[in-house]
Amino acid sequence: EAILWHGGEADASKTSFSLLSHPEHTALLHFLKAL
């Protein structure tokens, strides 16, 4: 969500994030929550 809120600053990251598969998305969120 945070990536989506920052408009043009994060277009490349937003695109990459939106293209993740469901398992990749889940793994990334799990990793971020563990930080």
PDB file of C-alpha atoms in Angstrom:
ATOM      1  CA  GLU A   1       0.000   0.000   0.000  1.00  0.00           C
ATOM      2  CA  ALA A   2       2.717   2.480   0.907  1.00  0.00           C
ATOM      3  CA  ILE A   3       4.274   2.067  -2.535  1.00  0.00           C
ATOM      4  CA  LEU A   4       0.944   2.905  -4.165  1.00  0.00           C
ATOM      5  CA  TRP A   5       0.493   6.077  -2.047  1.00  0.00           C
ATOM      6  CA  HIS A   6       3.654   7.809  -3.257  1.00  0.00           C
ATOM      7  CA  GLY A   7       2.617   8.488  -6.846  1.00  0.00           C
ATOM      8  CA  GLY A   8       5.362   9.292  -9.342  1.00  0.00           C
ATOM      9  CA  GLU A   9       8.262   8.864  -6.915  1.00  0.00           C
ATOM     10  CA  ALA A  10       7.898   5.128  -6.947  1.00  0.00           C
ATOM     11  CA  ASP A  11       6.517   4.280 -10.389  1.00  0.00           C
ATOM     12  CA  ALA A  12       9.167   1.639 -11.128  1.00  0.00           C
ATOM     13  CA  SER A  13       8.743   0.050  -7.693  1.00  0.00           C
ATOM     14  CA  LYS A  14       4.961   0.177  -7.973  1.00  0.00           C
ATOM     15  CA  THR A  15       5.071  -1.569 -11.342  1.00  0.00           C
ATOM     16  CA  SER A  16       7.461  -4.240 -10.084  1.00  0.00           C
ATOM     17  CA  PHE A  17       5.373  -4.793  -6.948  1.00  0.00           C
ATOM     18  CA  SER A  18       2.150  -5.132  -8.945  1.00  0.00           C
ATOM     19  CA  LEU A  19       3.767  -7.753 -11.206  1.00  0.00           C
ATOM     20  CA  LEU A  20       4.735 -10.064  -8.345  1.00  0.00           C
ATOM     21  CA  SER A  21       3.059 -13.448  -8.239  1.00  0.00           C
ATOM     22  CA  HIS A  22       0.904 -14.211  -5.216  1.00  0.00           C
ATOM     23  CA  PRO A  23       3.648 -16.328  -3.551  1.00  0.00           C
ATOM     24  CA  GLU A  24       6.231 -13.575  -4.183  1.00  0.00           C
ATOM     25  CA  HIS A  25       3.860 -10.927  -2.812  1.00  0.00           C
ATOM     26  CA  THR A  26       3.224 -13.018   0.303  1.00  0.00           C
ATOM     27  CA  ALA A  27       6.940 -13.690   0.813  1.00  0.00           C
ATOM     28  CA  LEU A  28       7.796  -9.992   0.460  1.00  0.00           C
ATOM     29  CA  LEU A  29       5.142  -8.935   2.967  1.00  0.00           C
ATOM     30  CA  HIS A  30       6.283 -11.649   5.379  1.00  0.00           C
ATOM     31  CA  PHE A  31       9.866 -10.408   5.064  1.00  0.00           C
ATOM     32  CA  LEU A  32       8.881  -6.764   5.623  1.00  0.00           C
ATOM     33  CA  LYS A  33       6.790  -7.626   8.675  1.00  0.00           C
ATOM     34  CA  ALA A  34       9.783  -9.481  10.134  1.00  0.00           C
ATOM     35  CA  LEU A  35      12.003  -6.388   9.995  1.00  0.00           C
TER      36      LEU A  35
END
